[in-house]
mmCIF file with all atom_site columns, C-alpha atoms in Angstrom:
data_model
loop_
_atom_site.group_PDB
_atom_site.id
_atom_site.type_symbol
_atom_site.label_atom_id
_atom_site.label_alt_id
_atom_site.label_comp_id
_atom_site.label_asym_id
_atom_site.label_entity_id
_atom_site.label_seq_id
_atom_site.pdbx_PDB_ins_code
_atom_site.Cartn_x
_atom_site.Cartn_y
_atom_site.Cartn_z
_atom_site.occupancy
_atom_site.B_iso_or_equiv
_atom_site.pdbx_formal_charge
_atom_site.auth_seq_id
_atom_site.auth_comp_id
_atom_site.auth_asym_id
_atom_site.auth_atom_id
_atom_site.pdbx_PDB_model_num
ATOM 1   C CA . UNK N 1 1   ? 116.119 -86.469  64.574 1.00 57.00 ? 263 UNK N CA 1
ATOM 2   C CA . UNK N 1 2   ? 112.950 -86.962  66.616 1.00 59.00 ? 264 UNK N CA 1
ATOM 3   C CA . UNK N 1 3   ? 113.923 -84.022  68.852 1.00 59.00 ? 265 UNK N CA 1
ATOM 4   C CA . UNK N 1 4   ? 114.308 -81.703  65.857 1.00 65.00 ? 266 UNK N CA 1
ATOM 5   C CA . UNK N 1 5   ? 110.929 -82.771  64.507 1.00 65.00 ? 267 UNK N CA 1
ATOM 6   C CA . UNK N 1 6   ? 109.378 -82.044  67.910 1.00 66.00 ? 268 UNK N CA 1
ATOM 7   C CA . UNK N 1 7   ? 110.647 -78.452  67.740 1.00 82.00 ? 269 UNK N CA 1
ATOM 8   C CA . UNK N 1 8   ? 107.881 -76.932  65.639 1.00 88.00 ? 270 UNK N CA 1
ATOM 9   C CA . UNK N 1 9   ? 107.476 -73.284  64.680 1.00 92.00 ? 271 UNK N CA 1
ATOM 10  C CA . UNK N 1 10  ? 103.867 -73.156  63.488 1.00 92.00 ? 272 UNK N CA 1
ATOM 11  C CA . UNK N 1 11  ? 102.593 -70.492  61.142 1.00 94.00 ? 273 UNK N CA 1
ATOM 12  C CA . UNK N 1 12  ? 99.596  -70.246  58.842 1.00 94.00 ? 274 UNK N CA 1
ATOM 13  C CA . UNK N 1 13  ? 100.178 -70.714  55.124 1.00 96.00 ? 275 UNK N CA 1
ATOM 14  C CA . UNK N 1 14  ? 98.660  -71.944  51.874 1.00 96.00 ? 276 UNK N CA 1
ATOM 15  C CA . UNK N 1 15  ? 99.395  -75.601  51.192 1.00 97.00 ? 277 UNK N CA 1
ATOM 16  C CA . UNK N 1 16  ? 98.655  -75.030  47.488 1.00 97.00 ? 278 UNK N CA 1
ATOM 17  C CA . UNK N 1 17  ? 101.218 -72.224  47.257 1.00 97.00 ? 279 UNK N CA 1
ATOM 18  C CA . UNK N 1 18  ? 103.822 -74.286  49.102 1.00 98.00 ? 280 UNK N CA 1
ATOM 19  C CA . UNK N 1 19  ? 103.151 -77.198  46.738 1.00 98.00 ? 281 UNK N CA 1
ATOM 20  C CA . UNK N 1 20  ? 103.739 -74.996  43.692 1.00 97.00 ? 282 UNK N CA 1
ATOM 21  C CA . UNK N 1 21  ? 106.964 -73.690  45.246 1.00 98.00 ? 283 UNK N CA 1
ATOM 22  C CA . UNK N 1 22  ? 108.228 -77.231  45.919 1.00 98.00 ? 284 UNK N CA 1
ATOM 23  C CA . UNK N 1 23  ? 107.375 -78.400  42.394 1.00 97.00 ? 285 UNK N CA 1
ATOM 24  C CA . UNK N 1 24  ? 109.561 -75.681  40.896 1.00 96.00 ? 286 UNK N CA 1
ATOM 25  C CA . UNK N 1 25  ? 112.551 -77.540  42.312 1.00 95.00 ? 287 UNK N CA 1
ATOM 26  C CA . UNK N 1 26  ? 111.510 -80.774  40.593 1.00 95.00 ? 288 UNK N CA 1
ATOM 27  C CA . UNK N 1 27  ? 111.147 -79.515  37.015 1.00 94.00 ? 289 UNK N CA 1
ATOM 28  C CA . UNK N 1 28  ? 114.449 -81.046  35.843 1.00 92.00 ? 290 UNK N CA 1
ATOM 29  C CA . UNK N 1 29  ? 113.723 -84.422  37.484 1.00 90.00 ? 291 UNK N CA 1
ATOM 30  C CA . UNK N 1 30  ? 110.208 -84.501  35.990 1.00 92.00 ? 292 UNK N CA 1
ATOM 31  C CA . UNK N 1 31  ? 111.580 -83.671  32.552 1.00 91.00 ? 293 UNK N CA 1
ATOM 32  C CA . UNK N 1 32  ? 114.356 -86.277  32.872 1.00 89.00 ? 294 UNK N CA 1
ATOM 33  C CA . UNK N 1 33  ? 111.819 -89.002  33.689 1.00 87.00 ? 295 UNK N CA 1
ATOM 34  C CA . UNK N 1 34  ? 109.532 -87.780  30.885 1.00 89.00 ? 296 UNK N CA 1
ATOM 35  C CA . UNK N 1 35  ? 106.739 -87.668  33.429 1.00 91.00 ? 297 UNK N CA 1
ATOM 36  C CA . UNK N 1 36  ? 104.115 -85.058  34.187 1.00 94.00 ? 298 UNK N CA 1
ATOM 37  C CA . UNK N 1 37  ? 102.849 -83.723  37.505 1.00 96.00 ? 299 UNK N CA 1
ATOM 38  C CA . UNK N 1 38  ? 99.416  -82.155  37.742 1.00 96.00 ? 300 UNK N CA 1
ATOM 39  C CA . UNK N 1 39  ? 98.039  -80.216  40.692 1.00 97.00 ? 301 UNK N CA 1
ATOM 40  C CA . UNK N 1 40  ? 94.327  -80.024  41.350 1.00 97.00 ? 302 UNK N CA 1
ATOM 41  C CA . UNK N 1 41  ? 93.522  -77.680  44.220 1.00 96.00 ? 303 UNK N CA 1
ATOM 42  C CA . UNK N 1 42  ? 90.094  -76.589  45.397 1.00 95.00 ? 304 UNK N CA 1
ATOM 43  C CA . UNK N 1 43  ? 89.541  -72.882  45.096 1.00 92.00 ? 305 UNK N CA 1
ATOM 44  C CA . UNK N 1 44  ? 89.423  -70.836  48.305 1.00 90.00 ? 306 UNK N CA 1
ATOM 45  C CA . UNK N 1 45  ? 91.205  -73.445  50.424 1.00 94.00 ? 307 UNK N CA 1
ATOM 46  C CA . UNK N 1 46  ? 91.723  -72.391  54.024 1.00 95.00 ? 308 UNK N CA 1
ATOM 47  C CA . UNK N 1 47  ? 95.255  -71.942  55.272 1.00 95.00 ? 309 UNK N CA 1
ATOM 48  C CA . UNK N 1 48  ? 96.824  -74.635  57.429 1.00 96.00 ? 310 UNK N CA 1
ATOM 49  C CA . UNK N 1 49  ? 98.797  -74.001  60.608 1.00 94.00 ? 311 UNK N CA 1
ATOM 50  C CA . UNK N 1 50  ? 101.999 -76.004  60.899 1.00 95.00 ? 312 UNK N CA 1
ATOM 51  C CA . UNK N 1 51  ? 105.752 -75.614  60.665 1.00 95.00 ? 313 UNK N CA 1
ATOM 52  C CA . UNK N 1 52  ? 106.073 -74.492  57.047 1.00 97.00 ? 314 UNK N CA 1
ATOM 53  C CA . UNK N 1 53  ? 109.681 -75.638  56.609 1.00 95.00 ? 315 UNK N CA 1
ATOM 54  C CA . UNK N 1 54  ? 108.932 -79.079  57.977 1.00 95.00 ? 316 UNK N CA 1
ATOM 55  C CA . UNK N 1 55  ? 105.807 -79.426  55.819 1.00 97.00 ? 317 UNK N CA 1
ATOM 56  C CA . UNK N 1 56  ? 107.933 -78.385  52.843 1.00 97.00 ? 318 UNK N CA 1
ATOM 57  C CA . UNK N 1 57  ? 110.224 -81.301  53.748 1.00 95.00 ? 319 UNK N CA 1
ATOM 58  C CA . UNK N 1 58  ? 107.154 -83.605  53.833 1.00 97.00 ? 320 UNK N CA 1
ATOM 59  C CA . UNK N 1 59  ? 106.108 -82.453  50.356 1.00 98.00 ? 321 UNK N CA 1
ATOM 60  C CA . UNK N 1 60  ? 109.643 -82.940  49.042 1.00 97.00 ? 322 UNK N CA 1
ATOM 61  C CA . UNK N 1 61  ? 109.813 -86.501  50.408 1.00 94.00 ? 323 UNK N CA 1
ATOM 62  C CA . UNK N 1 62  ? 106.451 -87.429  48.905 1.00 96.00 ? 324 UNK N CA 1
ATOM 63  C CA . UNK N 1 63  ? 107.128 -85.851  45.499 1.00 96.00 ? 325 UNK N CA 1
ATOM 64  C CA . UNK N 1 64  ? 110.595 -87.377  45.417 1.00 91.00 ? 326 UNK N CA 1
ATOM 65  C CA . UNK N 1 65  ? 109.199 -90.828  46.249 1.00 89.00 ? 327 UNK N CA 1
ATOM 66  C CA . UNK N 1 66  ? 106.506 -90.566  43.574 1.00 92.00 ? 328 UNK N CA 1
ATOM 67  C CA . UNK N 1 67  ? 109.164 -89.831  40.977 1.00 91.00 ? 329 UNK N CA 1
ATOM 68  C CA . UNK N 1 68  ? 111.737 -92.307  42.325 1.00 85.00 ? 330 UNK N CA 1
ATOM 69  C CA . UNK N 1 69  ? 109.360 -95.262  42.630 1.00 81.00 ? 331 UNK N CA 1
ATOM 70  C CA . UNK N 1 70  ? 107.256 -94.378  39.604 1.00 80.00 ? 332 UNK N CA 1
ATOM 71  C CA . UNK N 1 71  ? 107.677 -95.429  36.022 1.00 79.00 ? 333 UNK N CA 1
ATOM 72  C CA . UNK N 1 72  ? 109.168 -93.097  33.449 1.00 80.00 ? 334 UNK N CA 1
ATOM 73  C CA . UNK N 1 73  ? 106.520 -91.329  31.385 1.00 87.00 ? 335 UNK N CA 1
ATOM 74  C CA . UNK N 1 74  ? 104.053 -91.557  34.271 1.00 91.00 ? 336 UNK N CA 1
ATOM 75  C CA . UNK N 1 75  ? 101.431 -89.072  35.336 1.00 94.00 ? 337 UNK N CA 1
ATOM 76  C CA . UNK N 1 76  ? 101.702 -87.991  38.966 1.00 96.00 ? 338 UNK N CA 1
ATOM 77  C CA . UNK N 1 77  ? 98.584  -86.353  40.383 1.00 97.00 ? 339 UNK N CA 1
ATOM 78  C CA . UNK N 1 78  ? 98.533  -84.066  43.405 1.00 98.00 ? 340 UNK N CA 1
ATOM 79  C CA . UNK N 1 79  ? 95.174  -83.120  44.902 1.00 98.00 ? 341 UNK N CA 1
ATOM 80  C CA . UNK N 1 80  ? 94.558  -80.567  47.628 1.00 98.00 ? 342 UNK N CA 1
ATOM 81  C CA . UNK N 1 81  ? 91.094  -80.248  49.119 1.00 97.00 ? 343 UNK N CA 1
ATOM 82  C CA . UNK N 1 82  ? 89.223  -79.487  52.298 1.00 94.00 ? 344 UNK N CA 1
ATOM 83  C CA . UNK N 1 83  ? 88.253  -82.429  54.447 1.00 86.00 ? 345 UNK N CA 1
ATOM 84  C CA . UNK N 1 84  ? 86.402  -82.770  57.747 1.00 82.00 ? 346 UNK N CA 1
ATOM 85  C CA . UNK N 1 85  ? 89.454  -81.890  59.863 1.00 79.00 ? 347 UNK N CA 1
ATOM 86  C CA . UNK N 1 86  ? 91.357  -79.443  57.707 1.00 93.00 ? 348 UNK N CA 1
ATOM 87  C CA . UNK N 1 87  ? 93.109  -79.642  54.361 1.00 97.00 ? 349 UNK N CA 1
ATOM 88  C CA . UNK N 1 88  ? 94.009  -82.958  52.739 1.00 97.00 ? 350 UNK N CA 1
ATOM 89  C CA . UNK N 1 89  ? 96.984  -83.236  50.377 1.00 98.00 ? 351 UNK N CA 1
ATOM 90  C CA . UNK N 1 90  ? 97.532  -86.377  48.280 1.00 98.00 ? 352 UNK N CA 1
ATOM 91  C CA . UNK N 1 91  ? 99.917  -87.586  45.613 1.00 98.00 ? 353 UNK N CA 1
ATOM 92  C CA . UNK N 1 92  ? 99.245  -90.552  43.324 1.00 96.00 ? 354 UNK N CA 1
ATOM 93  C CA . UNK N 1 93  ? 101.874 -92.244  41.183 1.00 94.00 ? 355 UNK N CA 1
ATOM 94  C CA . UNK N 1 94  ? 101.866 -95.104  38.702 1.00 91.00 ? 356 UNK N CA 1
ATOM 95  C CA . UNK N 1 95  ? 104.844 -96.842  40.209 1.00 85.00 ? 357 UNK N CA 1
ATOM 96  C CA . UNK N 1 96  ? 105.858 -100.133 41.752 1.00 84.00 ? 358 UNK N CA 1
ATOM 97  C CA . UNK N 1 97  ? 103.310 -100.031 44.555 1.00 85.00 ? 359 UNK N CA 1
ATOM 98  C CA . UNK N 1 98  ? 103.744 -101.627 47.964 1.00 84.00 ? 360 UNK N CA 1
ATOM 99  C CA . UNK N 1 99  ? 103.342 -105.364 48.576 1.00 82.00 ? 361 UNK N CA 1
ATOM 100 C CA . UNK N 1 100 ? 100.511 -106.227 50.971 1.00 84.00 ? 362 UNK N CA 1
ATOM 101 C CA . UNK N 1 101 ? 102.964 -107.847 53.432 1.00 85.00 ? 363 UNK N CA 1
ATOM 102 C CA . UNK N 1 102 ? 104.924 -104.584 53.750 1.00 83.00 ? 364 UNK N CA 1
ATOM 103 C CA . UNK N 1 103 ? 102.084 -102.094 54.156 1.00 82.00 ? 365 UNK N CA 1
ATOM 104 C CA . UNK N 1 104 ? 101.848 -102.241 57.956 1.00 82.00 ? 366 UNK N CA 1
ATOM 105 C CA . UNK N 1 105 ? 105.518 -101.186 58.266 1.00 81.00 ? 367 UNK N CA 1
ATOM 106 C CA . UNK N 1 106 ? 105.726 -98.548  55.547 1.00 81.00 ? 368 UNK N CA 1
ATOM 107 C CA . UNK N 1 107 ? 106.018 -95.590  57.969 1.00 80.00 ? 369 UNK N CA 1
ATOM 108 C CA . UNK N 1 108 ? 108.546 -97.394  60.191 1.00 77.00 ? 370 UNK N CA 1
ATOM 109 C CA . UNK N 1 109 ? 112.111 -96.255  60.783 1.00 76.00 ? 371 UNK N CA 1
ATOM 110 C CA . UNK N 1 110 ? 114.608 -97.751  58.289 1.00 60.00 ? 372 UNK N CA 1
ATOM 111 C CA . UNK N 1 111 ? 111.879 -99.811  56.604 1.00 59.00 ? 373 UNK N CA 1
ATOM 112 C CA . UNK N 1 112 ? 112.046 -100.450 52.862 1.00 61.00 ? 374 UNK N CA 1
ATOM 113 C CA . UNK N 1 113 ? 109.563 -102.582 50.950 1.00 62.00 ? 375 UNK N CA 1
ATOM 114 C CA . UNK N 1 114 ? 110.921 -105.802 49.474 1.00 55.00 ? 376 UNK N CA 1
ATOM 115 C CA . UNK N 1 115 ? 110.098 -104.871 45.896 1.00 51.00 ? 377 UNK N CA 1
ATOM 116 C CA . UNK N 1 116 ? 112.179 -101.665 45.969 1.00 54.00 ? 378 UNK N CA 1
ATOM 117 C CA . UNK N 1 117 ? 115.153 -103.320 47.650 1.00 46.00 ? 379 UNK N CA 1
ATOM 118 C CA . UNK N 1 118 ? 115.178 -106.014 44.963 1.00 45.00 ? 380 UNK N CA 1
ATOM 119 C CA . UNK N 1 119 ? 115.136 -103.344 42.229 1.00 47.00 ? 381 UNK N CA 1
ATOM 120 C CA . UNK N 1 120 ? 118.120 -101.603 43.845 1.00 46.00 ? 382 UNK N CA 1
ATOM 121 C CA . UNK N 1 121 ? 116.360 -98.258  44.221 1.00 55.00 ? 383 UNK N CA 1
ATOM 122 C CA . UNK N 1 122 ? 118.431 -96.031  46.526 1.00 60.00 ? 384 UNK N CA 1
ATOM 123 C CA . UNK N 1 123 ? 117.164 -95.112  49.964 1.00 59.00 ? 385 UNK N CA 1
ATOM 124 C CA . UNK N 1 124 ? 117.651 -95.832  53.658 1.00 54.00 ? 386 UNK N CA 1
ATOM 125 C CA . UNK N 1 125 ? 114.044 -96.010  54.810 1.00 61.00 ? 387 UNK N CA 1
ATOM 126 C CA . UNK N 1 126 ? 113.733 -92.743  56.720 1.00 74.00 ? 388 UNK N CA 1
ATOM 127 C CA . UNK N 1 127 ? 111.668 -90.588  54.348 1.00 82.00 ? 389 UNK N CA 1
ATOM 128 C CA . UNK N 1 128 ? 108.212 -91.900  55.199 1.00 89.00 ? 390 UNK N CA 1
ATOM 129 C CA . UNK N 1 129 ? 109.152 -92.199  58.859 1.00 90.00 ? 391 UNK N CA 1
ATOM 130 C CA . UNK N 1 130 ? 109.985 -88.473  58.864 1.00 90.00 ? 392 UNK N CA 1
ATOM 131 C CA . UNK N 1 131 ? 106.766 -87.693  56.972 1.00 94.00 ? 393 UNK N CA 1
ATOM 132 C CA . UNK N 1 132 ? 104.726 -89.502  59.636 1.00 94.00 ? 394 UNK N CA 1
ATOM 133 C CA . UNK N 1 133 ? 106.577 -87.819  62.512 1.00 93.00 ? 395 UNK N CA 1
ATOM 134 C CA . UNK N 1 134 ? 106.165 -84.309  61.114 1.00 94.00 ? 396 UNK N CA 1
ATOM 135 C CA . UNK N 1 135 ? 102.502 -84.735  60.205 1.00 96.00 ? 397 UNK N CA 1
ATOM 136 C CA . UNK N 1 136 ? 101.545 -86.315  63.522 1.00 94.00 ? 398 UNK N CA 1
ATOM 137 C CA . UNK N 1 137 ? 103.493 -83.679  65.536 1.00 93.00 ? 399 UNK N CA 1
ATOM 138 C CA . UNK N 1 138 ? 101.555 -81.094  63.500 1.00 94.00 ? 400 UNK N CA 1
ATOM 139 C CA . UNK N 1 139 ? 98.288  -82.634  64.779 1.00 94.00 ? 401 UNK N CA 1
ATOM 140 C CA . UNK N 1 140 ? 97.598  -84.112  61.366 1.00 95.00 ? 402 UNK N CA 1
ATOM 141 C CA . UNK N 1 141 ? 96.934  -87.553  59.952 1.00 96.00 ? 403 UNK N CA 1
ATOM 142 C CA . UNK N 1 142 ? 98.834  -89.501  57.298 1.00 97.00 ? 404 UNK N CA 1
ATOM 143 C CA . UNK N 1 143 ? 98.063  -92.610  55.263 1.00 96.00 ? 405 UNK N CA 1
ATOM 144 C CA . UNK N 1 144 ? 98.234  -94.323  51.899 1.00 95.00 ? 406 UNK N CA 1
ATOM 145 C CA . UNK N 1 145 ? 96.580  -96.738  49.515 1.00 95.00 ? 407 UNK N CA 1
ATOM 146 C CA . UNK N 1 146 ? 98.635  -98.941  47.228 1.00 91.00 ? 408 UNK N CA 1
ATOM 147 C CA . UNK N 1 147 ? 98.483  -101.798 44.794 1.00 90.00 ? 409 UNK N CA 1
ATOM 148 C CA . UNK N 1 148 ? 101.671 -103.611 43.950 1.00 87.00 ? 410 UNK N CA 1
ATOM 149 C CA . UNK N 1 149 ? 102.589 -103.004 40.316 1.00 84.00 ? 411 UNK N CA 1
ATOM 150 C CA . UNK N 1 150 ? 99.975  -100.271 39.887 1.00 89.00 ? 412 UNK N CA 1
ATOM 151 C CA . UNK N 1 151 ? 101.174 -97.413  42.089 1.00 91.00 ? 413 UNK N CA 1
ATOM 152 C CA . UNK N 1 152 ? 100.458 -95.692  45.364 1.00 93.00 ? 414 UNK N CA 1
ATOM 153 C CA . UNK N 1 153 ? 98.600  -92.699  46.738 1.00 96.00 ? 415 UNK N CA 1
ATOM 154 C CA . UNK N 1 154 ? 100.039 -91.080  49.843 1.00 96.00 ? 416 UNK N CA 1
ATOM 155 C CA . UNK N 1 155 ? 98.047  -88.441  51.707 1.00 97.00 ? 417 UNK N CA 1
ATOM 156 C CA . UNK N 1 156 ? 98.098  -86.285  54.795 1.00 97.00 ? 418 UNK N CA 1
ATOM 157 C CA . UNK N 1 157 ? 95.683  -83.859  56.439 1.00 97.00 ? 419 UNK N CA 1
ATOM 158 C CA . UNK N 1 158 ? 96.579  -80.807  58.478 1.00 96.00 ? 420 UNK N CA 1
ATOM 159 C CA . UNK N 1 159 ? 94.352  -78.689  60.683 1.00 94.00 ? 421 UNK N CA 1
ATOM 160 C CA . UNK N 1 160 ? 93.220  -75.358  59.291 1.00 92.00 ? 422 UNK N CA 1
ATOM 161 C CA . UNK N 1 161 ? 93.936  -71.948  60.734 1.00 77.00 ? 423 UNK N CA 1
ATOM 162 C CA . UNK N 1 162 ? 91.385  -70.996  63.358 1.00 67.00 ? 424 UNK N CA 1
#
């Protein structure tokens, strides 16, 4: 898996357009959970340079997690804006959040937070590990903020096209 992530085919593309494309595939899941996803993107965002298919996979993991670990009838907010190193993408949910004890391991291989294991939410603990690998191999940064019981915001930044 790590070897495939290391094989990048960078191209320049719009992160906002890719986000809209990915969200089209989640319309049924959003409707089923009676949730809503909003996208707030700065106008005239620069393009990013990364492997578009692998960044699409990152977006899918993060959107899927927001819906899977969120409450039904929640509002999920995606924001895309310029930051000091490129373009920053974030997604905020109103879900279970991550316990403080588990935060340092959240991007680890096969790691699952205690509160999601106890609620029997499906998963094997590779999604966020893959997200971190892809973003870091793309010369980006990844992180999150979370409060148990109140939700999480995951974000990543990618360098812009030069």
